[in-house]
Amino acid sequence: MYRRSRLREAFNASRATNHLVARFGAVPVLFSGVDELFHTDPPPDFSRARIARVAVERGIESARDGLIEHALTYRIDDDQTAIGDRVRVPLGRGNKPAEGVVIRVGGIELLDGLDPRKVKAIVARTGSRLPASLIALAEWMAVYYVCPLGMVLATMMPAAVKKGVGLKTTTLLQRADAPPELPEGSTKAFRSAWARLLAADTAAFPADPRTLAATLELSPAAIKKLTAAGLLIATTKRTLTSTAPQESASGPVAPRPTLTTEQHAAVEGVCADLGRFHVHLLRGVTGSGKTEVYLRVIEAAMARGKTAIVLVPEIALTPQTSRRFLDRFGPGRVAVLHSGLTASQRHGQWAACATGAVRVVVGARSAIFAPLPDLGLIVVDEEHDSSYKQDQLPRYHARDVAVKRGHLEGLPVLLGSATPSLESWANARVNKAGIGKYRLWTLATRATGAPMPPVEIVDLAMERRVRAAQAGPGDRHLHLVGPTLERALGDTLDAGGQAILLLNRRGYANYLCCPDPKCGYLMHCRDCDATMIYHLADSARGLSAGGFVRCHHCLAEQLLPRKCPDCGKAINTFGLGTQRVEEELERKFAIPHGLRIGTTLLRVDGDTMRSARDYFDALGRFADGSVRVLLGTQMIAKGLDFPNVRLVGVVHADTALSLPDFRALERTFQLVSQVAGRAGRGKEAGRVIVQTMEPRSPAIVLAAAHDYEKFADQELAIRTRAGLPPVGRMARVVCRDEDHAKAHASAGAIADALQDAINKLPKDSGGVRLKGPMPCPISRVAAQYRVAIEILAQTRGVVQTVLAHARAQGLLKSDQHTAIDVDPVALL
Ligand SMILES: [Zn+2]
Ligand SMILES: [Zn+2]
């Protein structure tokens, strides 16, 4: 009975604790803290001992009798240790020190039949504490995402906090109230120091050792001796010395806009739920003023004394959004957690959140764990963005964790996007009774009243025929920018406008191959099932002029081979990448428009943007007009708001369409819609040109028509027929090993365990499908073979039951060979 209750404990901490106390309050177990004393001294009063359950951060979990143990039992020797404390504990036979978090505090009822003589004590508290609400959230995550609890808890606290970066220890000396006797046989010098200290003015205390030595004209050694003799009493204090982050100059604060009718309705609707859990989905076209809705709802929450968390996909990519939060609420009350913070600033911001000094936190994925007290609202901006999913342990989705946190803490969660994920859209659709799980708010028009920009779809195959007819026989250049986009860019530059061009692929060319069809050599990464990507030399990195090739999966690099290794012919480069478009733009526009790489033409991708600072600088140069054309990957598709952008060009809309992933269409629709939304945000009308090889793909046609609802409904119908998420639920297990046979063997064993669990399901569980074991679409990465198993079921409850069963048998464990991904967003 007890073990059964422990499984539930993971779902509901407080209920389970009460349950245990009620059941085991009076178990007669002998208890002694110290082994050696046990036989000589009478047993101490064990009934009042304090016991803690500690989840160790390195993530120890064991399956016992069909249930999961994720915490160890320790004795508490002080009267301060509480739930959420990060502590140091002895681990294993060697008592190796390990860090963990206290998840339960109680009396001997927590011993669970353990021999009390073997229970070790907690060594120390490390000084940081997670709020109890986050412990409950961590327990849910550990179960839902099949991850050891200790690792989830370790994720919740930034490394800078755990390491105590920026903490300074200061010692203060106080004179003893009742001075001890002067030690026998003291030297003359010591007696004189003693007397001088006794005669000193009370106002000199407390003081740090150095100041006191100077004031009393004593040596530091003498101060030390006086402290050792007990005449001086030392206390140590740890203080955080971090400086507040420097926020870049903001310029004039934008006036408070008047809300549109649609914005007003959304604000009122969400505010009506302040104080209770409900999820709201705000679908607003690009430029419709979603951020203003967030700001107003946060204001209302703050007026009630509450705090708020705002999640944004990647903070470095949304400096303009963060800026508006700082402007509205003031720098002291807003913490913007971005990658440019130093470790000690990160620690400082975390501490300011924990004390409640900060009232609004704006940050990327991990900001969902901000330790804010009085949390009253969570906003998830661009909720469809795949960067909310963490691709390492714990493999959580911050949007879904936000919804759970809102549920646990009883507060509204506001999800916003121009192109909501189908998951959220399905939840917001109303059933026959007119009720949706989420409440939907729509902002159908731009806040400025500007029209949505017209989008032209250009068939690349057709454009190439036109180009071939125009070009003389001497033109050997590859044209990635077709005649239509080329003309439009020329017109835009002539008219003094700016342009954004998107190509979601880095590098110069993605195929290196032998020109001889009889040979057919294609350069692959030695360790991955992927082609090598050719990059032009980057002088800053000191690589040779010929360029280099890189694997985008394992990052292996080598110089560009000149000759085919099989037949010796000169090697060819095929395919496209941002560097190649950059080169083409300079070739075509340098003469008439002075477009120059690095000055008026800027490439923004993972290769040129090494830090948040690079990105801020690039955007600054685009904002002041010195950069005319911004060319980049999806980095530039998000959230940018520049009024002079009159042309947006998508160089090749199909980069994601052909990926073997059921979300390929959804991704393409989102990307095209998002980047199109960057155009025509000012007074001048905007124009969008989408080049594609698949001009009839619904993802492209409907994105061009700005018709999200039609796309979402069509796509949902397809997913329904196929039983794919969000209509069905999915979990994926990937087994990795350098040894091909081992990868397949462990996947086979896991598939058997899952099948066994499926066989045990009740009859009414609906169709549950197990796919695999099968090689992943990218079957080898970094010399590891990858074999996948997918579970598909109608509800997440069934997926959870299947996973929990296999886990409790000890047959399903997250480790370096096994990745378990619940609700996966990428299937490569
Ligand atoms: Zn590789
Ligand atoms: Zn060859």
mmCIF file with all atom_site columns, N, CA and C and ligand atoms in Angstrom, residues 525 527-528 551 554, ligand 1:
data_model
loop_
_atom_site.group_PDB
_atom_site.id
_atom_site.type_symbol
_atom_site.label_atom_id
_atom_site.label_alt_id
_atom_site.label_comp_id
_atom_site.label_asym_id
_atom_site.label_entity_id
_atom_site.label_seq_id
_atom_site.pdbx_PDB_ins_code
_atom_site.Cartn_x
_atom_site.Cartn_y
_atom_site.Cartn_z
_atom_site.occupancy
_atom_site.B_iso_or_equiv
_atom_site.pdbx_formal_charge
_atom_site.auth_seq_id
_atom_site.auth_comp_id
_atom_site.auth_asym_id
_atom_site.auth_atom_id
_atom_site.pdbx_PDB_model_num
ATOM   1  N  N  . CYS A 1 525 ? 29.965 13.322 -44.036 1.00 0.00 ? 525 CYS A N  1
ATOM   2  C  CA . CYS A 1 525 ? 30.739 13.361 -42.801 1.00 0.00 ? 525 CYS A CA 1
ATOM   3  C  C  . CYS A 1 525 ? 31.158 11.930 -42.463 1.00 0.00 ? 525 CYS A C  1
ATOM   4  N  N  . ASP A 1 527 ? 31.525 10.691 -39.603 1.00 0.00 ? 527 ASP A N  1
ATOM   5  C  CA . ASP A 1 527 ? 30.856 10.173 -38.409 1.00 0.00 ? 527 ASP A CA 1
ATOM   6  C  C  . ASP A 1 527 ? 29.343 10.336 -38.411 1.00 0.00 ? 527 ASP A C  1
ATOM   7  N  N  . CYS A 1 528 ? 28.797 11.000 -39.436 1.00 0.00 ? 528 CYS A N  1
ATOM   8  C  CA . CYS A 1 528 ? 27.348 11.249 -39.434 1.00 0.00 ? 528 CYS A CA 1
ATOM   9  C  C  . CYS A 1 528 ? 26.747 10.846 -40.771 1.00 0.00 ? 528 CYS A C  1
ATOM   10 N  N  . CYS A 1 551 ? 30.538 19.616 -40.900 1.00 0.00 ? 551 CYS A N  1
ATOM   11 C  CA . CYS A 1 551 ? 29.332 18.842 -40.667 1.00 0.00 ? 551 CYS A CA 1
ATOM   12 C  C  . CYS A 1 551 ? 28.465 19.632 -39.694 1.00 0.00 ? 551 CYS A C  1
ATOM   13 N  N  . CYS A 1 554 ? 27.911 17.173 -36.170 1.00 0.00 ? 554 CYS A N  1
ATOM   14 C  CA . CYS A 1 554 ? 28.954 16.942 -35.155 1.00 0.00 ? 554 CYS A CA 1
ATOM   15 C  C  . CYS A 1 554 ? 30.001 18.048 -35.184 1.00 0.00 ? 554 CYS A C  1
HETATM 16 ZN ZN . ZN  B 2 .   ? 29.267 14.844 -38.518 1.00 0.00 ? 1   ZN  B ZN 1
#
